[in-house]
mmCIF file of C-alpha atoms in Angstrom:
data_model
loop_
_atom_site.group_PDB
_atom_site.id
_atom_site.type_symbol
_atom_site.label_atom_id
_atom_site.label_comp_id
_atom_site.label_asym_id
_atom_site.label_seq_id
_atom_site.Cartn_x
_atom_site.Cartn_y
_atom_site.Cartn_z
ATOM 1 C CA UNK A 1 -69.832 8.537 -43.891
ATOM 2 C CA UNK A 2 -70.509 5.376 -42.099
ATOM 3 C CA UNK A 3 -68.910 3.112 -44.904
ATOM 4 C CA UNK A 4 -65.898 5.249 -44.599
ATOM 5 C CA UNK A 5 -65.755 4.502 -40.879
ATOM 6 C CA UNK A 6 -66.550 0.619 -41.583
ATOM 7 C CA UNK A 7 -63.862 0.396 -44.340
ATOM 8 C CA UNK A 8 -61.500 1.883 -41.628
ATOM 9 C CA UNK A 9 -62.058 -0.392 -39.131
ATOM 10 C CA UNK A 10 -61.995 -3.481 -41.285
ATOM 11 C CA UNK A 11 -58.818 -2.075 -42.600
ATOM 12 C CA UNK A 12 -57.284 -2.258 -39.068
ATOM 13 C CA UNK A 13 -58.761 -5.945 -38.055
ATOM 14 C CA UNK A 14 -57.199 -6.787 -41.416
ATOM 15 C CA UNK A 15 -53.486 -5.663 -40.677
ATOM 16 C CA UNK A 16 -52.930 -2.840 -42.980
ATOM 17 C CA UNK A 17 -49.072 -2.905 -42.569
ATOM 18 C CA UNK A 18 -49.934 -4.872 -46.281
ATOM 19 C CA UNK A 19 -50.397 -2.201 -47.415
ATOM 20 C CA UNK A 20 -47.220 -0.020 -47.296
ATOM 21 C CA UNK A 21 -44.815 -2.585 -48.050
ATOM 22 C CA UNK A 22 -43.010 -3.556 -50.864
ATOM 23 C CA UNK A 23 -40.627 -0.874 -52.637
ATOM 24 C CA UNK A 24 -41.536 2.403 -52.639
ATOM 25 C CA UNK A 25 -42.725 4.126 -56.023
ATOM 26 C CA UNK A 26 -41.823 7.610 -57.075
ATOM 27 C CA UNK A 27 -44.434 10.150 -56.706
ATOM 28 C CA UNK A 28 -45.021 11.989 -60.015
ATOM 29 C CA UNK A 29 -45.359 15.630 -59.562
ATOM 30 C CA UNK A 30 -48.970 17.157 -58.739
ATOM 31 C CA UNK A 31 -50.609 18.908 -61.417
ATOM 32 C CA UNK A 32 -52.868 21.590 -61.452
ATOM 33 C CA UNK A 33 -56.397 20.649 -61.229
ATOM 34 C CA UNK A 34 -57.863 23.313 -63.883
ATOM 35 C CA UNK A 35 -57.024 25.974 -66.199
ATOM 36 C CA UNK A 36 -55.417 29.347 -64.934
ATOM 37 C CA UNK A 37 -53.185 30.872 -63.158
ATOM 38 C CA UNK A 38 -51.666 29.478 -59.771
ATOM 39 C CA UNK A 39 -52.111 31.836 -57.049
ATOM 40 C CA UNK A 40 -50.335 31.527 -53.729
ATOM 41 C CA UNK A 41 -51.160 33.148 -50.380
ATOM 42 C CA UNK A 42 -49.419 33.192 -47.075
ATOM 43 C CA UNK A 43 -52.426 33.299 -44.250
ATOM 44 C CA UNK A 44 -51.394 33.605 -40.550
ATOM 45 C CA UNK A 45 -54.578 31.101 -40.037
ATOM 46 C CA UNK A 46 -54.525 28.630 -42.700
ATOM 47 C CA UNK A 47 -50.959 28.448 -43.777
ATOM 48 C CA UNK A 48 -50.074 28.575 -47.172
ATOM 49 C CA UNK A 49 -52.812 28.304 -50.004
ATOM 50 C CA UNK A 50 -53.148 27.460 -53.507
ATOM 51 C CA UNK A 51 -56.036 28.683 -55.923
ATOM 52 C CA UNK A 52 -56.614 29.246 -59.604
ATOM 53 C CA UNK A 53 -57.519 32.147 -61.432
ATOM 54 C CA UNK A 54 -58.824 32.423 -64.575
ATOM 55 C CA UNK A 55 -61.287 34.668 -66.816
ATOM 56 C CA UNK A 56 -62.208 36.078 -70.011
ATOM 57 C CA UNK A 57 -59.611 37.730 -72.581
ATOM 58 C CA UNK A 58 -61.112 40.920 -72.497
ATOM 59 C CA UNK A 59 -61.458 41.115 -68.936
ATOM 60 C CA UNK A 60 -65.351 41.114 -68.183
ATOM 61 C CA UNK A 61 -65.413 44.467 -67.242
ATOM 62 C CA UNK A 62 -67.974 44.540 -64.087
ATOM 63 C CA UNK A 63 -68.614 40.845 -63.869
ATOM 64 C CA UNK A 64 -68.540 39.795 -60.421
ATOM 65 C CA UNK A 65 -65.826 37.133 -59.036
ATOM 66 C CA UNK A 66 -66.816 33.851 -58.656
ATOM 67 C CA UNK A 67 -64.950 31.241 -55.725
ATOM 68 C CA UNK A 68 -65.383 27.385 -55.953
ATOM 69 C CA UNK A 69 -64.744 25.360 -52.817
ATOM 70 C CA UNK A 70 -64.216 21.658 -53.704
ATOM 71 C CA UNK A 71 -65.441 18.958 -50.682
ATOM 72 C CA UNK A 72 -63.836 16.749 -48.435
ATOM 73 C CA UNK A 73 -62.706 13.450 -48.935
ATOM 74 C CA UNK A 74 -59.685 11.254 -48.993
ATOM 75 C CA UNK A 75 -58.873 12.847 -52.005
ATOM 76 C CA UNK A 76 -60.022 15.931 -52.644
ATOM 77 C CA UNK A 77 -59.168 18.870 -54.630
ATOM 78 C CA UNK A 78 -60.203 21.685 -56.838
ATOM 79 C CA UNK A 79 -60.618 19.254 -59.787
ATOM 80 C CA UNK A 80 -64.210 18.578 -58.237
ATOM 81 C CA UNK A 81 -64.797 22.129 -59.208
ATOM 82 C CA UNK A 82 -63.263 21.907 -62.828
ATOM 83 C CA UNK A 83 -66.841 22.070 -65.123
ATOM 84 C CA UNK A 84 -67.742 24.712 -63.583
ATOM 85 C CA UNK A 85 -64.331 26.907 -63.359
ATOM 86 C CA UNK A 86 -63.501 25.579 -66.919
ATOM 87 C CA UNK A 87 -67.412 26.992 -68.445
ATOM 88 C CA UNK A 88 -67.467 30.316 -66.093
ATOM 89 C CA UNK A 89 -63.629 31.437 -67.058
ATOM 90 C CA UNK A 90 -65.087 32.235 -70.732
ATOM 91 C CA UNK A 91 -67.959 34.467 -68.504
ATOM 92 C CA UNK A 92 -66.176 36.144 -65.597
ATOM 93 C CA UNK A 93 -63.685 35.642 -63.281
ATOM 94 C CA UNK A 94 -63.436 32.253 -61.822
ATOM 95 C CA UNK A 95 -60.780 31.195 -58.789
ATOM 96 C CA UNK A 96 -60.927 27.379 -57.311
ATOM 97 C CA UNK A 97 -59.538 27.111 -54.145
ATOM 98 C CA UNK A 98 -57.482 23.883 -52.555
ATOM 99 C CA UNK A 99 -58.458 23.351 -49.066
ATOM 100 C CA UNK A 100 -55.448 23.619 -46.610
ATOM 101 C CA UNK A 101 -54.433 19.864 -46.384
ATOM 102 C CA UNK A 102 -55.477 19.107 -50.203
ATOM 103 C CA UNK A 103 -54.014 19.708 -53.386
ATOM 104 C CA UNK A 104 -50.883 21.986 -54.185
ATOM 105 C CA UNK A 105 -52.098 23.979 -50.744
ATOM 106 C CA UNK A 106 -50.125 23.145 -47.840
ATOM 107 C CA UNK A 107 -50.330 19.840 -46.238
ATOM 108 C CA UNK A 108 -48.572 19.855 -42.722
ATOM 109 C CA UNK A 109 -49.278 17.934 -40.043
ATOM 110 C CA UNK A 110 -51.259 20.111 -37.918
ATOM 111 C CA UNK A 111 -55.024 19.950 -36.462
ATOM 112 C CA UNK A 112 -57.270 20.187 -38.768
ATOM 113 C CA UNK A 113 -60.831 22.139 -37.918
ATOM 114 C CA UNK A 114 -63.575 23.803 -39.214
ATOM 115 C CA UNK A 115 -61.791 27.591 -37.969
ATOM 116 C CA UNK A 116 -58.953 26.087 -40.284
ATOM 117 C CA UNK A 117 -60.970 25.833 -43.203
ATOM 118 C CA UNK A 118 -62.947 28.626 -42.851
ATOM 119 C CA UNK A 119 -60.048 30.977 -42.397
ATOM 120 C CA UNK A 120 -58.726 29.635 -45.668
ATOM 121 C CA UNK A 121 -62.221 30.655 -47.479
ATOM 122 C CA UNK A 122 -62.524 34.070 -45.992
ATOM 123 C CA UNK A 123 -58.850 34.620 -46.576
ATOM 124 C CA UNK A 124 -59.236 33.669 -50.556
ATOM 125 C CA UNK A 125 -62.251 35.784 -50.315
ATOM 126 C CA UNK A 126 -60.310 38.698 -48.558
ATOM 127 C CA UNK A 127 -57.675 38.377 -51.935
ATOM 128 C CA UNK A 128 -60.040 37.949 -54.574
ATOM 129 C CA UNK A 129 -62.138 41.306 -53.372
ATOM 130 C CA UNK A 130 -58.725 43.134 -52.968
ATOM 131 C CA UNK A 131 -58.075 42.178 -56.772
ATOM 132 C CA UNK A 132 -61.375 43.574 -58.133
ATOM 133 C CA UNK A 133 -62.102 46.481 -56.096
ATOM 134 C CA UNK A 134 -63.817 45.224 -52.710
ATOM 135 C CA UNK A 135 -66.835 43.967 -54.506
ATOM 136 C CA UNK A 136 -68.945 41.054 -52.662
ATOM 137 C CA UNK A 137 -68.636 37.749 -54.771
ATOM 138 C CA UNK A 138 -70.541 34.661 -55.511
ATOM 139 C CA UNK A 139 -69.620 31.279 -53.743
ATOM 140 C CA UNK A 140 -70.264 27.837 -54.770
ATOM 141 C CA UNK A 141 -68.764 25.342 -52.059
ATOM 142 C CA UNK A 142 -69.502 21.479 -52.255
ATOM 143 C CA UNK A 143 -70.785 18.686 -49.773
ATOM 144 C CA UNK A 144 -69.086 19.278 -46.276
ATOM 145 C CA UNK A 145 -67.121 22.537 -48.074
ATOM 146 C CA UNK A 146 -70.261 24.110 -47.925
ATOM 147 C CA UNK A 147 -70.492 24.207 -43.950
ATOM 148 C CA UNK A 148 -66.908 26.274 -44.425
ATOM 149 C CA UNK A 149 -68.729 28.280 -46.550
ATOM 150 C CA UNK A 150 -71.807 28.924 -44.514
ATOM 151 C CA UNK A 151 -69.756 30.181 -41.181
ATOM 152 C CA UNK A 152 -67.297 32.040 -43.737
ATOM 153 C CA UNK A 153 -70.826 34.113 -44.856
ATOM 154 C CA UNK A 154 -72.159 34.702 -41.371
ATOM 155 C CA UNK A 155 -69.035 36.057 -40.165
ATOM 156 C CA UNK A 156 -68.406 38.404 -43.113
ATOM 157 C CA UNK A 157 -71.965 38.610 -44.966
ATOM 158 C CA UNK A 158 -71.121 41.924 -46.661
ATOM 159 C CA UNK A 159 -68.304 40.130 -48.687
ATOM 160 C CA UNK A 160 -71.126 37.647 -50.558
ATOM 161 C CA UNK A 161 -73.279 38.419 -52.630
ATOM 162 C CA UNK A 162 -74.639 34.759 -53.088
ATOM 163 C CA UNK A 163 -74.338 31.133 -52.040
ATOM 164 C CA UNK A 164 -74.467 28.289 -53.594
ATOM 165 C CA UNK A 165 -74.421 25.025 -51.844
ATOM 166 C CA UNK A 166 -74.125 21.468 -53.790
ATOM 167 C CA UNK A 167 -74.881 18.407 -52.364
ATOM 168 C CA UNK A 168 -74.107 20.136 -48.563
ATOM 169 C CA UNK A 169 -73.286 18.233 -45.346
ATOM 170 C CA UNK A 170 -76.341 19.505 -42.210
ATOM 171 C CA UNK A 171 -79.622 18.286 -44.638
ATOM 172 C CA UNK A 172 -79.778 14.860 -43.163
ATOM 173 C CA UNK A 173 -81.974 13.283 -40.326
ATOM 174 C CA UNK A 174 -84.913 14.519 -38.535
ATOM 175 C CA UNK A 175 -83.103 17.165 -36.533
ATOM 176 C CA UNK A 176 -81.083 19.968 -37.364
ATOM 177 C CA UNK A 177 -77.741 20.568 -35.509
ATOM 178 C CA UNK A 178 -78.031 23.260 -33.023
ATOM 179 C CA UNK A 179 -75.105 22.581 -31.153
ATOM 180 C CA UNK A 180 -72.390 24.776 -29.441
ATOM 181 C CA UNK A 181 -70.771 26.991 -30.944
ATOM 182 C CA UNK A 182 -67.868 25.708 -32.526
ATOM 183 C CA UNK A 183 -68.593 22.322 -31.265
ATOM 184 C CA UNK A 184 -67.831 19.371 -33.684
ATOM 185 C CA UNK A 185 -69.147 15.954 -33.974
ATOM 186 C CA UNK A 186 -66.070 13.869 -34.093
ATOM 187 C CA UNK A 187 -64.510 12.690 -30.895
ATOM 188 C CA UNK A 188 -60.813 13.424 -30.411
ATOM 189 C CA UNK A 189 -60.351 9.459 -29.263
ATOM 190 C CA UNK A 190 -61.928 8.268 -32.997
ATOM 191 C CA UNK A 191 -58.880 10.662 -34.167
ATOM 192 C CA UNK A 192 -55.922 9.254 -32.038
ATOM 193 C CA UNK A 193 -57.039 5.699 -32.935
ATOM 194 C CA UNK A 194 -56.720 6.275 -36.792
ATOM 195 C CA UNK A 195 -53.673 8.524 -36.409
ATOM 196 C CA UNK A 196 -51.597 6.242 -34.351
ATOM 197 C CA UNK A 197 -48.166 6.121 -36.315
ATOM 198 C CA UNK A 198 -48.381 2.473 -36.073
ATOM 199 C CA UNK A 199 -51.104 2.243 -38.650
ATOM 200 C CA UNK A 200 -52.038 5.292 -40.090
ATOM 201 C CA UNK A 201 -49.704 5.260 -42.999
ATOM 202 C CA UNK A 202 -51.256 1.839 -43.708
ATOM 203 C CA UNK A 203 -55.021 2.797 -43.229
ATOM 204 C CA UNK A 204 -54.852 5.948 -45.599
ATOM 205 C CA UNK A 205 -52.815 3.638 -48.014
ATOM 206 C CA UNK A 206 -55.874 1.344 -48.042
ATOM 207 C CA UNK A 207 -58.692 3.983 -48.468
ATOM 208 C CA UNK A 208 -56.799 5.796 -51.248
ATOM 209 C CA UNK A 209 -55.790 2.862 -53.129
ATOM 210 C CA UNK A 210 -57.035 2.755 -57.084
ATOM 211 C CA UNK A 211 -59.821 0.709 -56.984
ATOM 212 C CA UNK A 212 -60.775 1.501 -53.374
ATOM 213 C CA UNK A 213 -61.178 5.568 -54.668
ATOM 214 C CA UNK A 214 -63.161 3.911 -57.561
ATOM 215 C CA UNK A 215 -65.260 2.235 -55.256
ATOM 216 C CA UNK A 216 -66.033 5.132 -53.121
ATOM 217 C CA UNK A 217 -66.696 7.089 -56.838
ATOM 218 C CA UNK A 218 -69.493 5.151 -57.576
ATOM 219 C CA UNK A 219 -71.391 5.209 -54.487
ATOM 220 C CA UNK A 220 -70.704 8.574 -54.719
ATOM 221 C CA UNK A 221 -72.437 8.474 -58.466
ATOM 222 C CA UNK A 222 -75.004 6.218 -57.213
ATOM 223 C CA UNK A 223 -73.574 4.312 -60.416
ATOM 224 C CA UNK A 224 -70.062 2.789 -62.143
ATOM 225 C CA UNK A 225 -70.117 6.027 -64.870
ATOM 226 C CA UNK A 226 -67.617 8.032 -63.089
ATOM 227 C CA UNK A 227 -65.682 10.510 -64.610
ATOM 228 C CA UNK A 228 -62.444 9.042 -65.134
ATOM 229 C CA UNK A 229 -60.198 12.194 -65.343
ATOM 230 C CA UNK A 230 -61.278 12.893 -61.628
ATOM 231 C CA UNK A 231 -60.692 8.813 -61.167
ATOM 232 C CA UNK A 232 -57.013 9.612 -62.245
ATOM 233 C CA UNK A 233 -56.177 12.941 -60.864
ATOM 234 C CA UNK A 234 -57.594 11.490 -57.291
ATOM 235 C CA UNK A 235 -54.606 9.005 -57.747
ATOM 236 C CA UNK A 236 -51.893 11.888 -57.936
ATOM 237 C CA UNK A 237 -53.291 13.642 -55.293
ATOM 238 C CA UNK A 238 -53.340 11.483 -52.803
ATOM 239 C CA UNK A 239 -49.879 10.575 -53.241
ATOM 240 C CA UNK A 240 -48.217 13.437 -52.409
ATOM 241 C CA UNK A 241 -46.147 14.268 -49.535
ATOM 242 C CA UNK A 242 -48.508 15.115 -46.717
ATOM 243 C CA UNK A 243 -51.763 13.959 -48.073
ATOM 244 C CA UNK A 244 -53.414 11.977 -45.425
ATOM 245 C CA UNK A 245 -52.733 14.461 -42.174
ATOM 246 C CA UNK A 246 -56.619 16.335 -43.290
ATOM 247 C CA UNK A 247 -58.433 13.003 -44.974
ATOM 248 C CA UNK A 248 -57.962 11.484 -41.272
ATOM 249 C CA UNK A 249 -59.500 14.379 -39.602
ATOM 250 C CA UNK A 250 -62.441 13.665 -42.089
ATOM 251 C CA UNK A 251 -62.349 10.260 -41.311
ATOM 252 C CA UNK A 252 -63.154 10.816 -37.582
ATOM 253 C CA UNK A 253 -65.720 13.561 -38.456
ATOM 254 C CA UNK A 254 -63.626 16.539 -36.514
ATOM 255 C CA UNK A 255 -64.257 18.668 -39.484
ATOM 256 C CA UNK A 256 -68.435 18.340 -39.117
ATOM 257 C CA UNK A 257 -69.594 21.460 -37.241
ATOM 258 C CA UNK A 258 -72.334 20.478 -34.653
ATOM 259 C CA UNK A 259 -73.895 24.365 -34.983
ATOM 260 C CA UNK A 260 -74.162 23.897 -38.732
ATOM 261 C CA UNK A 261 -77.788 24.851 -38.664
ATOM 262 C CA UNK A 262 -78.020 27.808 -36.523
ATOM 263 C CA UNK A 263 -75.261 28.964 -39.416
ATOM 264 C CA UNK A 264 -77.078 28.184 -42.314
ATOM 265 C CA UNK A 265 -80.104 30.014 -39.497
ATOM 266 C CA UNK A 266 -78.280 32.914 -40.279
ATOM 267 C CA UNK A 267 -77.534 33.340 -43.886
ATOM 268 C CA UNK A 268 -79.506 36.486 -45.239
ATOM 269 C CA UNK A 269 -77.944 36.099 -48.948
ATOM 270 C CA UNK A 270 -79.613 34.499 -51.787
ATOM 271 C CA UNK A 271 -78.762 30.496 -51.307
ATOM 272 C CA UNK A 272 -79.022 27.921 -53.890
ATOM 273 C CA UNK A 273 -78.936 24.382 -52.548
ATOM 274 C CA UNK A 274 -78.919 21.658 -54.923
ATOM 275 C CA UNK A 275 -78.610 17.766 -54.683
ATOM 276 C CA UNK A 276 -79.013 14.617 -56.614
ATOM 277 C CA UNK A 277 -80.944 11.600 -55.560
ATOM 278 C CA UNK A 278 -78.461 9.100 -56.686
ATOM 279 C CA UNK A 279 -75.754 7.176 -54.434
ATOM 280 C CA UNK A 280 -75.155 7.217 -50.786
ATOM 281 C CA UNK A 281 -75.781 11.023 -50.024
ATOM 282 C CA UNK A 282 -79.643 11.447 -50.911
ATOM 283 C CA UNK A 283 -81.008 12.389 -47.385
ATOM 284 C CA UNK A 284 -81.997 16.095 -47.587
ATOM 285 C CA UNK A 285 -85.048 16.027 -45.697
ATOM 286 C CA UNK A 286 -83.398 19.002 -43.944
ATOM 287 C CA UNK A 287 -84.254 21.154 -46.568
ATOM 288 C CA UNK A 288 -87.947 21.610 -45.163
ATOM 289 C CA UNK A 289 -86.304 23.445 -42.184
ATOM 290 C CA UNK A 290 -85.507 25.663 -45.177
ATOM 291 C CA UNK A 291 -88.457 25.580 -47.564
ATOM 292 C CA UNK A 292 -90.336 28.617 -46.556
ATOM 293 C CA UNK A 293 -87.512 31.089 -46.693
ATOM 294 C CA UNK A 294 -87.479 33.904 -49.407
ATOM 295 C CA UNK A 295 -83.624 33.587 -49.959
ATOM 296 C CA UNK A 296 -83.627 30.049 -50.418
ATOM 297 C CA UNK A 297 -83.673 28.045 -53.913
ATOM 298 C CA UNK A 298 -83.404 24.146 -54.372
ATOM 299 C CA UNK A 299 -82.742 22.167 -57.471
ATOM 300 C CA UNK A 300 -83.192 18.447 -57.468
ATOM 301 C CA UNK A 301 -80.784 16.447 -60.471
ATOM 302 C CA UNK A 302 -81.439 13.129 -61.663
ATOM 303 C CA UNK A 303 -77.599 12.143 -60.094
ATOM 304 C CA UNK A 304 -75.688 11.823 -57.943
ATOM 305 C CA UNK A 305 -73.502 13.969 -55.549
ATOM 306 C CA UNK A 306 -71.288 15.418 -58.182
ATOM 307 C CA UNK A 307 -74.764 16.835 -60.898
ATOM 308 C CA UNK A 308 -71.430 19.474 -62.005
ATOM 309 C CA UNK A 309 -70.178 15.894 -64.233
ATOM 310 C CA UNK A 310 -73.084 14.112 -64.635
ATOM 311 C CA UNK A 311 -75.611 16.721 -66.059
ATOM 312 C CA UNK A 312 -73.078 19.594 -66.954
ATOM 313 C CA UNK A 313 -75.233 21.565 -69.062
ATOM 314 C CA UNK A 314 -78.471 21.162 -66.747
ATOM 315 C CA UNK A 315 -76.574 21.990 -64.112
ATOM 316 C CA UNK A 316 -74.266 25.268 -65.176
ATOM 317 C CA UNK A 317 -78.096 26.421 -66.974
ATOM 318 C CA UNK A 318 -79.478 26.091 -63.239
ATOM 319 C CA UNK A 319 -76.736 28.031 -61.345
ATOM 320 C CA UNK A 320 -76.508 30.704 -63.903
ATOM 321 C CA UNK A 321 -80.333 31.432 -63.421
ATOM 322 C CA UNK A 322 -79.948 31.617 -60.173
ATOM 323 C CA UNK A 323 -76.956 33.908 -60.508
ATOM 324 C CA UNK A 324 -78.741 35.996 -62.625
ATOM 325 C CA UNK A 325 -81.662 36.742 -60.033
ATOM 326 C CA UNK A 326 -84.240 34.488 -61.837
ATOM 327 C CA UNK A 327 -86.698 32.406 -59.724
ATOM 328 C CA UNK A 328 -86.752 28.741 -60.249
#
């Protein structure tokens, strides 16, 4: 998070007008991130959403529906989530979900929260249980996705069965956050600096260029072997109409949730947290605050944020223990 904030700034001291001009190249069209079908739904909330459904041919009669919430970045989008939608779709059904400002969901300029985001996760989770019968699903949200996730649970804990939480924002430092409810950590000024129309166009062309999204790839990694079809799809999607009204909101840390502890405090599900130890996210010594409770499971990967592309098969063989009720 800091090197996102110091790539920023430098990018203003550096006059990032570079970095829109020149003609202006088309904008091929955006598609989807995995398999399925394309789902639309209109939420008074969140606005208009896309996810992705897929699952077996003969329907998985009884298996319970599974929702995958990619993370936040300058360019994210459900693609983060494609190993795992792309294995489970052969096991049960599987929906993906793009975040309201990210991928084909919509991408107005609007403030961007927390209460956003989390009304586009409970509101996914409201359709999914209406297709299969009002059954409580699984969840697997990613990095600062998974503090959407968490409120989304203790608001409406009957409509989860379990949790899953990979690489998860609220693990770092000595001290949990116990703040307001509500309450985030960005301050509204960081935000009206880095959306000022003079430069903002130019800033979010700088963080999303090529080789600056490769860059931020493998710290991410904690190494250069990224996965290149994420490299490329990153590309589209943060070219399209729209794209940089949520990243800046990211940027200035108005989507971090000061209370995120007293809601992961609260989840009574089954929770598996896992992490790598790879990279620039590798500070979890939060998850002592966790250690002793019955509910909780953690899985360490030799990796880095993303273990879902580095150590597929370790990975998918982890959560589907865990799904299945086994201890680690």
């Amino acid at each position: 998070m800091r090197k996102l904030f110091l790539l920023a700034g430098a990018g203003l001291l550096l006059g990032i007008s570079a970095c829109t001009s020149g003609a202006v190249k088309p904008v091929p069209a955006l598609p989807q991130p995995v398999s399925g079908e394309r789902l639309e739904l209109v939420s008074p909330e969140a606005g208009v959403l896309s996810y992705y459904a897929a699952g077996p041919d003969n329907g998985a009669a009884g298996a319970r529906p599974l929702l995958l919430i990619h993370s936040v970045n300058a360019a994210g989008s459900a693609y983060e989530m494609l190993p795992i939608h792309e294995h489970f779709r052969a096991k049960r059904p599987v929906y993906s979900l793009d975040l309201p400002g990210f991928g084909l969901s919509e991408r107005s300029d609007r403030v961007y929260t927390p209460r956003l985001m989390t009304d586009a996760v409970l509101a996914v989770t409201q359709a999914i249980r209406a297709r299969h019968g009002g059954v409580a699903i699984d969840a697997l949200a990613l990095s600062l996705s998974a503090e959407f996730l968490a409120r989304a649970a203790s608001e409406q804990p009957e409509a989860y069965a379990s949790l899953a939480l990979v690489s998860p924002t609220g693990f770092s430092g000595r001290k949990p956050r116990h703040g307001e409810p509500g309450s985030v950590v960005g301050q509204s000024w960081l935000y009206r600096t880095l959306s000022w129309s003079a430069w903002d166009d130019g800033l979010y062309g700088l963080l999303t260029r090529p080789g600056t999204i490769r860059y931020f790839l493998e710290r991410t990694w904690g190494s250069k072997a990224i996965d290149e079809g994420l490299w490329a799809y990153d590309q589209l999607t943060t070219q399209a109409a729209g794209a940089k009204h949520a990243p800046l909101y990211f940027v200035s840390a108005m989507l971090f949730s000061k209370d995120i502890n007293t809601l992961y405090d609260r989840l009574h599900q089954p929770v598996w947290m896992s992490h790598g130890i790879r990279g620039d996210f590798v500070d979890y010594r939060g998850t002592a605050w966790y250690a002793d409770r019955p509910n909780w499971q953690f899985t360490e990967f030799p990796t880095g944020a993303l273990p879902q592309f580095e150590v597929q098969e370790q990975f998918l063989a982890a959560y589907t223990r865990f799904l299945s009720g086994e201890q680690p």
